[in-house]
């Protein structure tokens, strides 16, 4: 038996127990003021404007306490629930976008099973103690911080922000209920005069909301019971496509859908791909659609595997890059006849030597640039550590520390060409030549960590663009001849998240500090791991740009594009030389404009990419 192989049944059982499925997120006035040169010195590009920001929308008086009236709040403190500008699309001069509320609480609850109420100076997660949960006892505790998402348009010429939420709520009781039951507006796309915005519902389905891009009118909503998650849309050869997942949060398998609708029939889709894992992002490259996936599980990987039958290949549901048939073959674009004709052209097991860690990878943003397809990985904080500890429990705290440090992964960035041919070539741009892998048979069956080759040599630098806390490759976009890459950086959350994870796993508070510093320790030289610290100077999500296929990426901002509480660049939409950024910022208690800390809540930022 290969000691680095693990029974698929055992792995999936641990995944089920830990809940380690894929992660789940008054109108703000247009600010319009360019940020000053002082901001640029801290990582803020001088060619940016904050166009809109989430306002406080609730008053908070303590965990489990009734919410006071407001805002403005005569008692308690202002709270901003709307955390992510989650799905965004541009139709001419108009941006259509939607939000997600308290997404870090939903992620921690749904993905890591942390449901103990938590409050600190930056955010609060009430879980089952929230007034929402108390009024709706059928709502799972892990979703107690759910709030209705918001829908907006933004006119890029008049700088006018218009909220569409009440328009949907007033349309009909069914439309209002669908919006109320939507976790967040995670995906947005438009074609043929129709903008579609939607996301996962509270059950195992998705809700979509349609708008007329010419008039802004609401066209209706629809619940799709066949699908459990939706992340992105793309337009390819005059057709709109969407990537979806099936089952709870999309964790069973995936599909690609082609929109066949119109203004009078806006929810008409056909299925053009079946994948063993849910679709994450998708783009067009060399006349085909390429899709990245999040890990999932289907019957074939759970029922047929046994403890005695170790797989010789990673499950097909592992995070992968999939390629469609040529869009020019057969009928124009993809049709249902292409459903089974997609090809897996790359998966994370070709890089990651530890099979348990490999199973926790997701893939995120991808883009076609300079004749190459670029893509990157995604890593839910503490997910690989928690899964590894459950499968191979260490015998002491030294073993827990070793597992914590050896399971940390920052994002790795790749590019490739010639997919599906004998000339296929994949380059690692940022990553590692070697990574730790656990050998359970070593040390007389106690197990030991060893260093294994990744089969790659990074072309430009270390994983995470050199930042060990860069954990999501959230979005890629090409503007003004450059490839932009937006990330999530979880360093600001690390201390609190480490303590939460330690408590969930029954570990000491001291081990919480070890977990929080594990990414920094893993990236440090062995002799300095004990003194590694979270890199406070680079709090905030990062934005990078490749100016050609022959150069390393340049750092545009490593501090949240002007607000270090913006822990990620969740969205990017191109408009000629301009790039519109949708930021993720779940610091729901940071609402005081008079203190020395920036404010929480989503932001819409304009970047002049041509500068």
Coordinates of C-alpha atoms in Angstrom, one line a residue:
X1 CA 0.0 0.0 0.0
X2 CA 1.2 3.5 -0.8
X3 CA 1.6 5.2 2.6
X4 CA 0.6 8.5 1.1
X5 CA -2.7 7.2 -0.1
X6 CA -5.8 7.4 2.0
X7 CA -9.1 5.6 1.7
X8 CA -11.6 7.7 -0.1
X9 CA -14.4 6.5 2.3
X10 CA -12.3 7.5 5.3
X11 CA -11.6 10.9 3.8
X12 CA -15.2 11.6 2.8
X13 CA -16.4 10.5 6.2
X14 CA -14.1 13.0 7.9
X15 CA -15.3 15.7 5.4
X16 CA -18.9 15.0 6.3
X17 CA -18.2 15.1 10.1
X18 CA -16.4 18.4 9.9
X19 CA -18.7 20.0 7.4
X20 CA -15.8 20.8 5.1
X21 CA -17.9 21.5 2.0
X22 CA -17.2 24.5 -0.2
X23 CA -17.4 28.0 1.4
X24 CA -20.4 30.2 1.1
X25 CA -21.9 36.4 1.8
X26 CA -30.4 53.4 3.3
X27 CA -28.4 53.2 -0.2
X28 CA -24.8 54.2 0.1
X29 CA -24.0 57.6 -1.4
X30 CA -21.4 57.7 -4.2
X31 CA -18.3 59.1 -2.6
X32 CA -16.5 59.9 -5.8
X33 CA -13.4 61.4 -4.1
X34 CA -10.0 60.2 -5.4
X35 CA -7.8 58.9 -2.6
X36 CA -4.8 61.0 -1.8
X37 CA -1.1 60.4 -2.1
X38 CA -0.8 59.5 1.5
X39 CA -3.1 56.5 0.9
X40 CA -0.9 55.5 -2.0
X41 CA 2.1 55.3 0.3
X42 CA 0.3 52.6 2.3
X43 CA -0.4 50.4 -0.8
X44 CA -3.4 52.4 -2.1
X45 CA -3.1 53.1 -5.8
X46 CA -3.5 56.9 -6.4
X47 CA -5.6 56.1 -9.5
X48 CA -8.6 54.8 -7.5
X49 CA -11.9 56.1 -6.3
X50 CA -14.3 54.6 -3.7
X51 CA -17.6 54.9 -5.5
X52 CA -20.0 53.4 -2.9
X53 CA -19.8 51.7 0.4
X54 CA -22.2 49.7 2.6
X55 CA -23.9 51.9 5.2
X56 CA -24.8 50.7 8.8
X57 CA -28.1 48.9 8.6
X58 CA -28.7 47.6 12.1
X59 CA -28.1 48.5 15.8
X60 CA -26.4 46.0 18.1
X61 CA -26.6 46.0 21.9
X62 CA -24.9 42.7 22.7
X63 CA -25.1 39.0 21.8
X64 CA -28.6 37.6 22.2
X65 CA -30.1 41.1 22.9
X66 CA -32.9 42.7 21.0
X67 CA -31.8 45.0 18.2
X68 CA -32.4 48.7 19.2
X69 CA -34.2 50.9 16.7
X70 CA -32.1 52.6 14.0
X71 CA -29.7 53.5 12.7
X72 CA -29.0 56.1 13.8
X73 CA -28.7 54.2 17.0
X74 CA -29.8 56.0 20.2
X75 CA -28.7 52.9 22.2
X76 CA -26.2 50.2 21.3
X77 CA -23.9 50.7 18.4
X78 CA -24.2 50.8 14.6
X79 CA -23.6 47.6 12.7
X80 CA -23.1 47.0 9.0
X81 CA -24.2 43.5 8.0
X82 CA -23.7 43.8 4.3
X83 CA -20.1 42.4 4.0
X84 CA -19.4 41.4 0.4
X85 CA -20.0 43.0 -3.0
X86 CA -20.5 39.4 -4.1
X87 CA -21.8 39.3 -7.7
X88 CA -21.4 42.1 -10.2
X89 CA -21.8 42.5 -14.0
X90 CA -21.7 45.5 -16.4
X91 CA -24.2 46.2 -19.1
X92 CA -23.1 49.3 -21.0
X93 CA -22.8 52.2 -18.5
X94 CA -24.6 50.4 -15.7
X95 CA -23.2 48.0 -13.1
X96 CA -25.6 45.5 -11.6
X97 CA -24.5 44.0 -8.3
X98 CA -25.7 42.3 -5.2
X99 CA -24.3 41.7 -1.7
X100 CA -23.9 39.1 0.9
X101 CA -24.3 39.7 4.7
X102 CA -22.0 38.5 7.5
X103 CA -20.3 36.1 5.1
X104 CA -17.4 35.3 7.5
X105 CA -20.0 34.1 10.1
X106 CA -21.7 32.0 7.5
X107 CA -18.4 30.6 6.3
X108 CA -17.2 29.8 9.8
X109 CA -20.5 28.1 10.6
X110 CA -21.2 26.2 7.4
X111 CA -17.6 25.2 6.5
X112 CA -15.8 24.9 9.8
X113 CA -18.8 24.2 12.1
X114 CA -17.8 27.1 14.5
X115 CA -21.2 28.1 15.9
X116 CA -20.2 29.5 19.4
X117 CA -21.2 33.2 19.5
X118 CA -18.2 35.4 19.1
X119 CA -17.7 39.2 19.6
X120 CA -14.6 41.3 19.4
X121 CA -13.8 44.9 18.4
X122 CA -14.2 44.2 14.7
X123 CA -17.1 41.8 14.3
X124 CA -19.7 39.8 16.0
X125 CA -21.2 36.4 15.0
X126 CA -24.3 35.6 17.0
X127 CA -25.3 32.3 15.4
X128 CA -28.2 30.7 17.4
X129 CA -28.3 33.7 19.7
X130 CA -29.3 36.2 17.0
X131 CA -32.8 37.6 17.0
X132 CA -33.2 36.3 13.5
X133 CA -32.5 32.7 14.7
X134 CA -34.8 33.2 17.7
X135 CA -37.7 34.4 15.5
X136 CA -37.1 31.6 13.0
X137 CA -36.3 28.4 15.0
X138 CA -36.3 26.3 11.8
X139 CA -33.2 28.3 10.7
X140 CA -30.0 26.3 11.3
X141 CA -27.8 27.7 14.1
X142 CA -24.9 28.1 11.6
X143 CA -27.1 30.5 9.6
X144 CA -28.2 32.7 12.5
X145 CA -26.3 35.7 11.1
X146 CA -28.1 35.6 7.8
X147 CA -29.6 38.9 6.6
X148 CA -31.5 39.6 3.4
X149 CA -29.0 40.5 0.6
X150 CA -29.2 43.9 -1.2
X151 CA -29.4 44.6 -5.0
X152 CA -28.1 47.7 -6.7
X153 CA -27.3 49.4 -9.9
X154 CA -24.6 52.0 -10.4
X155 CA -24.5 54.4 -13.4
X156 CA -20.8 54.9 -14.2
X157 CA -21.4 58.1 -16.0
X158 CA -23.7 59.9 -13.6
X159 CA -22.1 58.2 -10.5
X160 CA -25.6 57.4 -9.3
X161 CA -26.2 54.4 -7.0
X162 CA -29.7 53.0 -7.0
X163 CA -30.9 50.3 -4.7
X164 CA -33.2 47.7 -6.2
X165 CA -34.0 45.6 -3.1
X166 CA -37.4 47.2 -2.4
X167 CA -38.4 46.8 -6.0
X168 CA -37.9 43.1 -5.8
X169 CA -39.6 42.8 -2.4
X170 CA -42.7 44.8 -3.6
X171 CA -43.1 42.8 -6.9
X172 CA -44.9 39.8 -5.3
X173 CA -44.9 37.8 -2.1
X174 CA -43.0 35.0 -3.9
X175 CA -40.2 37.4 -5.1
X176 CA -39.9 38.8 -1.6
X177 CA -39.7 35.3 -0.1
X178 CA -37.0 34.2 -2.6
X179 CA -34.9 37.3 -1.8
X180 CA -35.4 36.7 2.0
X181 CA -34.3 33.1 1.6
X182 CA -31.2 33.9 -0.6
X183 CA -27.9 33.5 1.3
X184 CA -26.3 36.2 -0.9
X185 CA -26.1 37.5 -4.5
X186 CA -23.0 35.4 -5.3
X187 CA -23.2 35.5 -9.1
X188 CA -24.1 38.1 -11.8
X189 CA -24.1 38.1 -15.6
X190 CA -25.9 39.7 -18.4
X191 CA -26.8 39.2 -22.1
X192 CA -29.6 40.0 -24.5
X193 CA -30.8 42.9 -22.4
X194 CA -31.2 40.8 -19.3
X195 CA -29.1 41.0 -16.1
X196 CA -29.3 37.9 -13.9
X197 CA -28.2 38.1 -10.3
X198 CA -28.5 35.3 -7.7
X199 CA -27.0 32.9 -5.3
X200 CA -27.6 29.9 -3.1
X201 CA -30.9 29.7 -1.1
X202 CA -31.1 28.6 2.5
X203 CA -32.0 25.1 1.4
X204 CA -30.4 23.1 -1.4
X205 CA -31.4 25.3 -4.3
X206 CA -30.5 28.7 -6.0
X207 CA -32.5 31.8 -6.6
X208 CA -32.1 34.1 -9.6
X209 CA -33.4 37.6 -10.1
X210 CA -33.7 39.2 -13.5
X211 CA -33.6 42.9 -14.6
X212 CA -34.0 44.7 -17.9
X213 CA -30.6 46.2 -18.6
X214 CA -32.2 48.9 -20.8
X215 CA -34.7 50.2 -18.3
X216 CA -33.6 48.8 -15.0
X217 CA -37.0 47.2 -14.5
X218 CA -37.4 44.0 -12.5
X219 CA -38.4 41.1 -14.7
X220 CA -39.0 38.5 -12.0
X221 CA -37.3 35.7 -10.0
X222 CA -37.1 32.0 -10.0
X223 CA -36.0 29.2 -7.7
X224 CA -34.0 26.4 -9.3
X225 CA -34.4 23.2 -7.1
X226 CA -31.9 21.2 -9.2
X227 CA -28.9 23.2 -8.2
X228 CA -27.4 24.2 -4.8
X229 CA -24.9 26.9 -5.6
X230 CA -23.9 29.3 -8.4
X231 CA -20.7 31.4 -8.5
X232 CA -20.0 33.0 -11.9
X233 CA -21.3 33.7 -15.4
X234 CA -19.3 34.3 -18.6
X235 CA -20.2 35.3 -22.2
X236 CA -18.7 33.2 -25.0
X237 CA -19.3 33.6 -28.7
X238 CA -22.7 35.4 -28.2
X239 CA -24.0 33.2 -25.5
X240 CA -24.2 33.5 -21.7
X241 CA -23.0 30.5 -19.6
X242 CA -23.2 29.9 -15.8
X243 CA -21.4 27.4 -13.5
X244 CA -23.4 25.7 -10.8
X245 CA -23.2 23.1 -8.1
X246 CA -25.7 20.4 -7.0
X247 CA -26.6 19.5 -3.5
X248 CA -26.0 21.2 -0.2
X249 CA -23.9 24.3 -1.1
X250 CA -23.2 22.7 -4.4
X251 CA -21.0 19.9 -2.9
X252 CA -22.2 16.9 -4.9
X253 CA -21.3 17.7 -8.5
X254 CA -21.3 20.5 -11.0
X255 CA -22.8 21.7 -14.3
X256 CA -22.4 24.4 -16.8
X257 CA -25.6 26.0 -18.0
X258 CA -26.3 27.9 -21.2
X259 CA -28.9 30.7 -21.1
X260 CA -31.5 30.4 -23.8
X261 CA -33.8 33.1 -22.4
X262 CA -35.1 36.6 -23.3
X263 CA -36.7 39.5 -21.5
X264 CA -40.0 37.7 -21.7
X265 CA -38.5 34.3 -20.6
X266 CA -35.5 35.2 -18.5
X267 CA -35.0 31.9 -16.7
X268 CA -34.6 29.5 -19.6
X269 CA -31.4 27.4 -19.4
X270 CA -30.1 24.2 -20.9
X271 CA -27.4 22.0 -19.3
X272 CA -24.2 21.7 -21.4
X273 CA -21.8 20.1 -19.0
X274 CA -21.8 17.6 -16.2
X275 CA -18.8 17.7 -13.9
X276 CA -17.8 15.6 -10.8
X277 CA -17.4 18.8 -8.7
X278 CA -19.1 22.2 -8.7
X279 CA -18.1 24.9 -11.1
X280 CA -16.2 27.8 -9.5
X281 CA -15.2 30.3 -12.2
X282 CA -15.3 30.1 -16.0
X283 CA -13.8 31.9 -18.9
X284 CA -13.1 31.7 -22.7
X285 CA -9.7 30.6 -24.0
X286 CA -8.8 29.7 -27.5
X287 CA -12.4 29.0 -28.6
X288 CA -13.4 26.9 -25.6
X289 CA -14.8 27.4 -22.2
X290 CA -12.5 26.5 -19.3
X291 CA -13.9 25.9 -15.8
X292 CA -12.2 25.7 -12.4
X293 CA -13.9 23.6 -9.7
X294 CA -14.2 23.2 -6.0
X295 CA -13.9 19.8 -4.4
X296 CA -17.0 17.7 -4.1
X297 CA -18.2 14.2 -3.5
X298 CA -20.4 11.9 -5.6
X299 CA -21.7 8.3 -5.0
X300 CA -18.9 6.7 -6.9
X301 CA -16.2 8.1 -4.6
X302 CA -18.1 7.2 -1.3
X303 CA -19.8 3.9 -2.0
X304 CA -17.2 1.9 -4.0
X305 CA -14.1 2.8 -1.9
X306 CA -13.2 0.7 1.1
X307 CA -10.5 0.8 3.7
X308 CA -8.8 -2.1 1.9
X309 CA -9.1 -0.6 -1.5
X310 CA -6.8 2.4 -1.7
X311 CA -7.3 4.5 -4.8
X312 CA -4.4 4.7 -7.2
X313 CA -5.6 8.1 -8.6
X314 CA -7.1 11.1 -6.9
X315 CA -10.9 11.3 -7.1
X316 CA -12.3 13.1 -10.2
X317 CA -14.0 15.5 -7.8
X318 CA -10.8 17.0 -6.7
X319 CA -10.3 20.7 -7.6
X320 CA -9.5 20.7 -11.4
X321 CA -9.5 22.7 -14.6
X322 CA -12.0 21.4 -17.2
X323 CA -12.1 22.2 -20.9
X324 CA -15.2 22.2 -23.1
X325 CA -15.4 21.1 -26.7
X326 CA -14.7 23.8 -29.3
X327 CA -17.5 26.3 -29.4
X328 CA -17.3 26.3 -33.2
X329 CA -18.0 22.5 -33.4
X330 CA -21.5 21.4 -34.4
X331 CA -24.2 24.0 -33.6
X332 CA -23.0 27.5 -32.6
X333 CA -21.9 27.4 -29.0
X334 CA -22.4 24.5 -26.5
X335 CA -25.5 22.4 -26.5
X336 CA -26.8 19.5 -24.4
X337 CA -25.0 17.1 -26.8
X338 CA -21.8 18.5 -25.3
X339 CA -22.8 17.5 -21.7
X340 CA -20.4 14.6 -21.4
X341 CA -17.7 15.8 -23.7
X342 CA -15.7 18.0 -21.3
X343 CA -12.1 17.1 -20.5
X344 CA -10.2 17.4 -17.2
X345 CA -6.9 19.0 -18.2
X346 CA -5.3 19.6 -14.8
X347 CA -5.9 18.9 -11.1
X348 CA -4.3 20.0 -7.9
X349 CA -2.9 16.5 -7.2
X350 CA -0.3 17.2 -9.9
X351 CA 1.2 19.8 -7.5
X352 CA 0.1 19.0 -3.9
X353 CA 1.9 15.9 -2.6
X354 CA -0.3 15.3 0.5
X355 CA -3.6 13.7 -0.5
X356 CA -5.6 15.0 2.5
X357 CA -4.4 18.6 1.9
X358 CA -5.0 18.2 -1.8
X359 CA -8.6 17.3 -1.2
X360 CA -9.2 20.7 0.6
X361 CA -7.9 22.8 -2.3
X362 CA -10.4 24.8 -4.4
X363 CA -9.6 26.6 -7.6
X364 CA -10.8 30.2 -8.2
X365 CA -10.3 32.9 -10.7
X366 CA -9.0 32.3 -14.2
X367 CA -8.4 34.3 -17.3
X368 CA -7.0 34.1 -20.9
X369 CA -4.0 36.4 -21.3
X370 CA -1.2 36.5 -23.9
X371 CA -2.0 33.1 -25.4
X372 CA -2.0 31.4 -21.9
X373 CA -4.8 30.4 -19.5
X374 CA -4.0 31.6 -16.0
X375 CA -5.6 30.3 -12.8
X376 CA -5.0 30.1 -9.1
X377 CA -5.9 28.0 -6.0
X378 CA -8.1 28.7 -3.0
X379 CA -7.7 27.6 0.6
X380 CA -10.3 28.0 3.4
X381 CA -8.3 28.9 6.5
X382 CA -7.8 26.0 8.9
X383 CA -9.7 23.6 6.6
X384 CA -6.7 21.4 5.7
X385 CA -5.5 21.5 9.3
X386 CA -8.8 20.5 10.8
X387 CA -9.3 17.6 8.3
X388 CA -5.8 16.3 8.8
X389 CA -6.1 16.4 12.6
X390 CA -9.4 14.4 12.4
X391 CA -7.8 11.7 10.2
X392 CA -4.4 11.4 11.7
X393 CA -4.7 12.6 15.3
X394 CA -1.3 13.5 16.8
X395 CA -0.3 12.1 20.1
X396 CA 0.8 15.3 21.7
X397 CA 0.9 19.1 21.2
X398 CA 4.2 18.9 19.3
X399 CA 2.4 16.8 16.8
X400 CA -0.5 19.2 16.6
X401 CA 1.9 22.1 16.0
X402 CA 3.6 20.1 13.3
X403 CA 0.3 19.3 11.6
X404 CA -0.8 23.0 11.8
X405 CA 2.4 24.2 10.2
X406 CA 2.7 21.5 7.6
X407 CA -0.9 21.8 6.3
X408 CA -0.7 25.5 5.6
X409 CA -0.9 26.5 1.9
X410 CA -1.0 30.0 0.3
X411 CA -2.3 30.4 -3.2
X412 CA -0.3 29.0 -6.1
X413 CA -0.6 30.6 -9.5
X414 CA -0.3 28.7 -12.8
X415 CA -0.6 29.2 -16.5
X416 CA -0.8 26.8 -19.4
X417 CA -1.3 26.3 -23.1
X418 CA -1.9 23.5 -25.6
X419 CA -4.5 21.8 -23.4
X420 CA -5.6 18.4 -24.3
X421 CA -2.8 17.9 -26.8
X422 CA 0.7 16.3 -26.7
X423 CA 2.0 19.9 -26.4
X424 CA 0.2 20.7 -23.2
X425 CA 2.4 22.7 -20.9
X426 CA 1.7 24.1 -17.4
X427 CA 4.0 26.5 -15.7
X428 CA 3.9 27.3 -11.9
X429 CA 4.4 31.1 -11.6
X430 CA 4.1 31.3 -7.8
X431 CA 4.4 28.3 -5.5
X432 CA 6.9 25.9 -4.1
X433 CA 9.3 23.2 -5.4
X434 CA 8.7 21.1 -2.3
X435 CA 5.8 20.8 0.2
X436 CA 5.3 18.7 3.4
X437 CA 3.4 15.4 3.1
X438 CA 2.4 13.1 5.9
X439 CA 3.5 9.4 5.8
X440 CA 1.2 7.5 8.2
X441 CA 3.4 4.4 8.1
X442 CA 6.6 6.1 9.2
X443 CA 8.0 6.1 12.7
X444 CA 6.6 2.7 13.5
X445 CA 3.1 3.6 12.4
X446 CA 3.0 6.9 14.4
X447 CA 3.5 8.8 11.2
X448 CA 5.8 11.6 10.2
X449 CA 6.0 14.6 8.0
X450 CA 8.4 14.4 5.0
X451 CA 9.2 16.8 2.2
X452 CA 8.0 15.9 -1.2
X453 CA 8.5 17.4 -4.7
X454 CA 5.6 19.3 -6.2
X455 CA 6.9 18.4 -9.7
X456 CA 7.2 22.2 -10.4
X457 CA 9.6 25.0 -10.0
X458 CA 8.0 28.4 -9.6
X459 CA 8.9 30.9 -12.3
X460 CA 8.5 34.1 -10.3
X461 CA 8.3 33.5 -6.6
X462 CA 6.9 31.9 -3.5
X463 CA 3.3 30.9 -2.9
X464 CA 0.9 33.7 -2.1
X465 CA 2.9 36.2 -4.1
X466 CA 5.2 36.0 -1.1
X467 CA 2.4 36.5 1.5
X468 CA 1.7 33.3 3.4
X469 CA -1.8 34.6 4.3
X470 CA -3.0 35.1 0.7
X471 CA -5.5 32.2 0.7
X472 CA -7.9 32.9 -2.2
X473 CA -7.3 33.6 -5.8
X474 CA -10.7 35.3 -5.9
X475 CA -10.8 36.9 -9.4
X476 CA -8.8 37.5 -12.5
X477 CA -9.5 40.1 -15.2
X478 CA -7.7 41.6 -18.2
X479 CA -7.8 45.4 -18.6
X480 CA -5.7 47.9 -20.5
X481 CA -3.3 45.1 -21.6
X482 CA -2.7 43.8 -18.1
X483 CA -3.8 40.7 -16.2
X484 CA -5.1 41.7 -12.8
X485 CA -5.3 39.1 -9.9
X486 CA -7.4 39.9 -6.8
X487 CA -6.8 37.9 -3.6
X488 CA -8.1 37.3 -0.1
X489 CA -5.7 37.8 2.8
X490 CA -6.8 36.3 6.1
X491 CA -4.0 37.7 8.3
X492 CA -6.4 40.2 10.0
X493 CA -8.7 37.3 11.0
X494 CA -5.9 34.9 12.0
X495 CA -5.7 35.5 15.8
X496 CA -9.4 35.2 16.4
X497 CA -9.9 32.4 13.9
X498 CA -7.0 30.4 15.4
X499 CA -8.7 30.6 18.9
X500 CA -12.1 29.6 17.5
X501 CA -10.6 26.6 15.7
X502 CA -8.7 25.5 18.7
X503 CA -11.8 25.7 20.9
X504 CA -13.8 23.7 18.3
X505 CA -11.1 21.0 18.2
X506 CA -10.8 20.9 22.0
X507 CA -7.3 22.4 22.0
X508 CA -5.8 24.8 24.5
X509 CA -5.8 28.6 23.9
X510 CA -2.0 28.3 23.5
X511 CA -2.6 26.1 20.5
X512 CA -5.0 28.8 19.2
X513 CA -2.0 31.1 18.9
X514 CA 0.0 28.3 17.2
X515 CA -2.8 27.9 14.6
X516 CA -3.0 31.7 14.0
X517 CA 0.7 31.9 13.4
X518 CA 1.0 28.7 11.4
X519 CA 1.1 30.2 7.9
X520 CA 3.9 32.6 8.9
X521 CA 5.7 29.8 10.7
X522 CA 5.4 27.5 7.7
X523 CA 6.9 30.2 5.5
X524 CA 9.8 31.0 7.9
X525 CA 13.1 29.2 8.0
X526 CA 13.0 26.2 10.4
X527 CA 15.1 27.9 13.1
X528 CA 12.7 30.9 13.1
X529 CA 9.4 29.2 13.2
X530 CA 8.9 29.5 16.9
X531 CA 9.2 33.3 16.7
X532 CA 7.1 33.7 13.5
X533 CA 4.5 36.5 13.7
X534 CA 1.4 37.4 11.7
X535 CA 2.5 40.1 9.2
X536 CA 0.5 43.0 10.5
X537 CA 2.0 45.4 8.0
X538 CA 0.2 43.7 5.1
X539 CA -3.4 43.4 6.4
X540 CA -6.0 43.6 3.7
X541 CA -6.6 41.8 0.4
X542 CA -4.1 42.2 -2.4
X543 CA -4.3 43.2 -6.0
X544 CA -1.5 42.3 -8.5
X545 CA -1.0 42.9 -12.2
X546 CA 1.0 41.1 -14.9
X547 CA 2.0 43.5 -17.6
X548 CA 3.2 40.8 -20.0
X549 CA 3.8 37.1 -20.1
X550 CA 7.5 37.6 -19.6
X551 CA 7.4 39.5 -16.3
X552 CA 6.5 38.8 -12.7
X553 CA 3.4 40.4 -11.3
X554 CA 3.6 43.9 -9.9
X555 CA 1.9 44.7 -6.6
X556 CA -0.9 47.3 -7.1
X557 CA -2.0 47.2 -3.5
X558 CA -1.3 44.8 -0.6
X559 CA -3.5 46.7 2.0
X560 CA -7.1 46.2 0.8
X561 CA -6.9 48.9 -1.9
X562 CA -7.0 51.6 0.7
X563 CA -8.8 49.9 3.6
X564 CA -7.0 47.2 5.4
X565 CA -10.3 45.8 6.7
X566 CA -11.1 44.9 3.0
X567 CA -9.7 41.4 3.3
X568 CA -10.3 40.5 -0.3
X569 CA -10.9 41.7 -3.9
X570 CA -14.0 39.6 -4.5
X571 CA -15.0 40.9 -7.9
X572 CA -13.5 42.7 -10.9
X573 CA -15.5 44.0 -13.9
X574 CA -13.8 45.6 -16.9
X575 CA -14.9 48.8 -18.7
X576 CA -12.3 49.7 -21.3
X577 CA -9.4 51.2 -19.3
X578 CA -11.3 51.1 -16.1
X579 CA -11.6 48.2 -13.6
X580 CA -14.4 48.1 -11.1
X581 CA -13.5 46.3 -7.9
X582 CA -16.1 44.7 -5.5
X583 CA -14.5 44.4 -2.1
X584 CA -15.2 41.9 0.8
X585 CA -15.1 43.4 4.3
X586 CA -17.1 41.6 7.1
X587 CA -16.0 43.8 10.0
X588 CA -19.6 44.5 11.0
X589 CA -18.8 46.5 14.2
X590 CA -16.4 48.9 12.6
X591 CA -18.8 51.7 11.9
X592 CA -17.4 54.7 13.7
X593 CA -16.1 57.3 11.2
X594 CA -14.4 59.3 14.0
X595 CA -12.0 56.6 15.3
X596 CA -8.6 55.7 13.8
X597 CA -9.8 52.5 12.2
X598 CA -11.4 52.3 8.8
X599 CA -15.0 51.2 8.4
X600 CA -16.4 47.7 7.7
X601 CA -18.8 46.7 4.9
X602 CA -18.5 46.2 1.1
X603 CA -17.0 48.8 -1.1
X604 CA -17.2 49.5 -4.9
X605 CA -13.9 50.9 -6.1
X606 CA -12.9 52.2 -9.5
X607 CA -9.3 51.6 -10.7
X608 CA -7.9 53.4 -13.8
X609 CA -6.2 50.3 -15.1
X610 CA -4.6 52.3 -18.0
X611 CA -2.5 54.4 -15.6

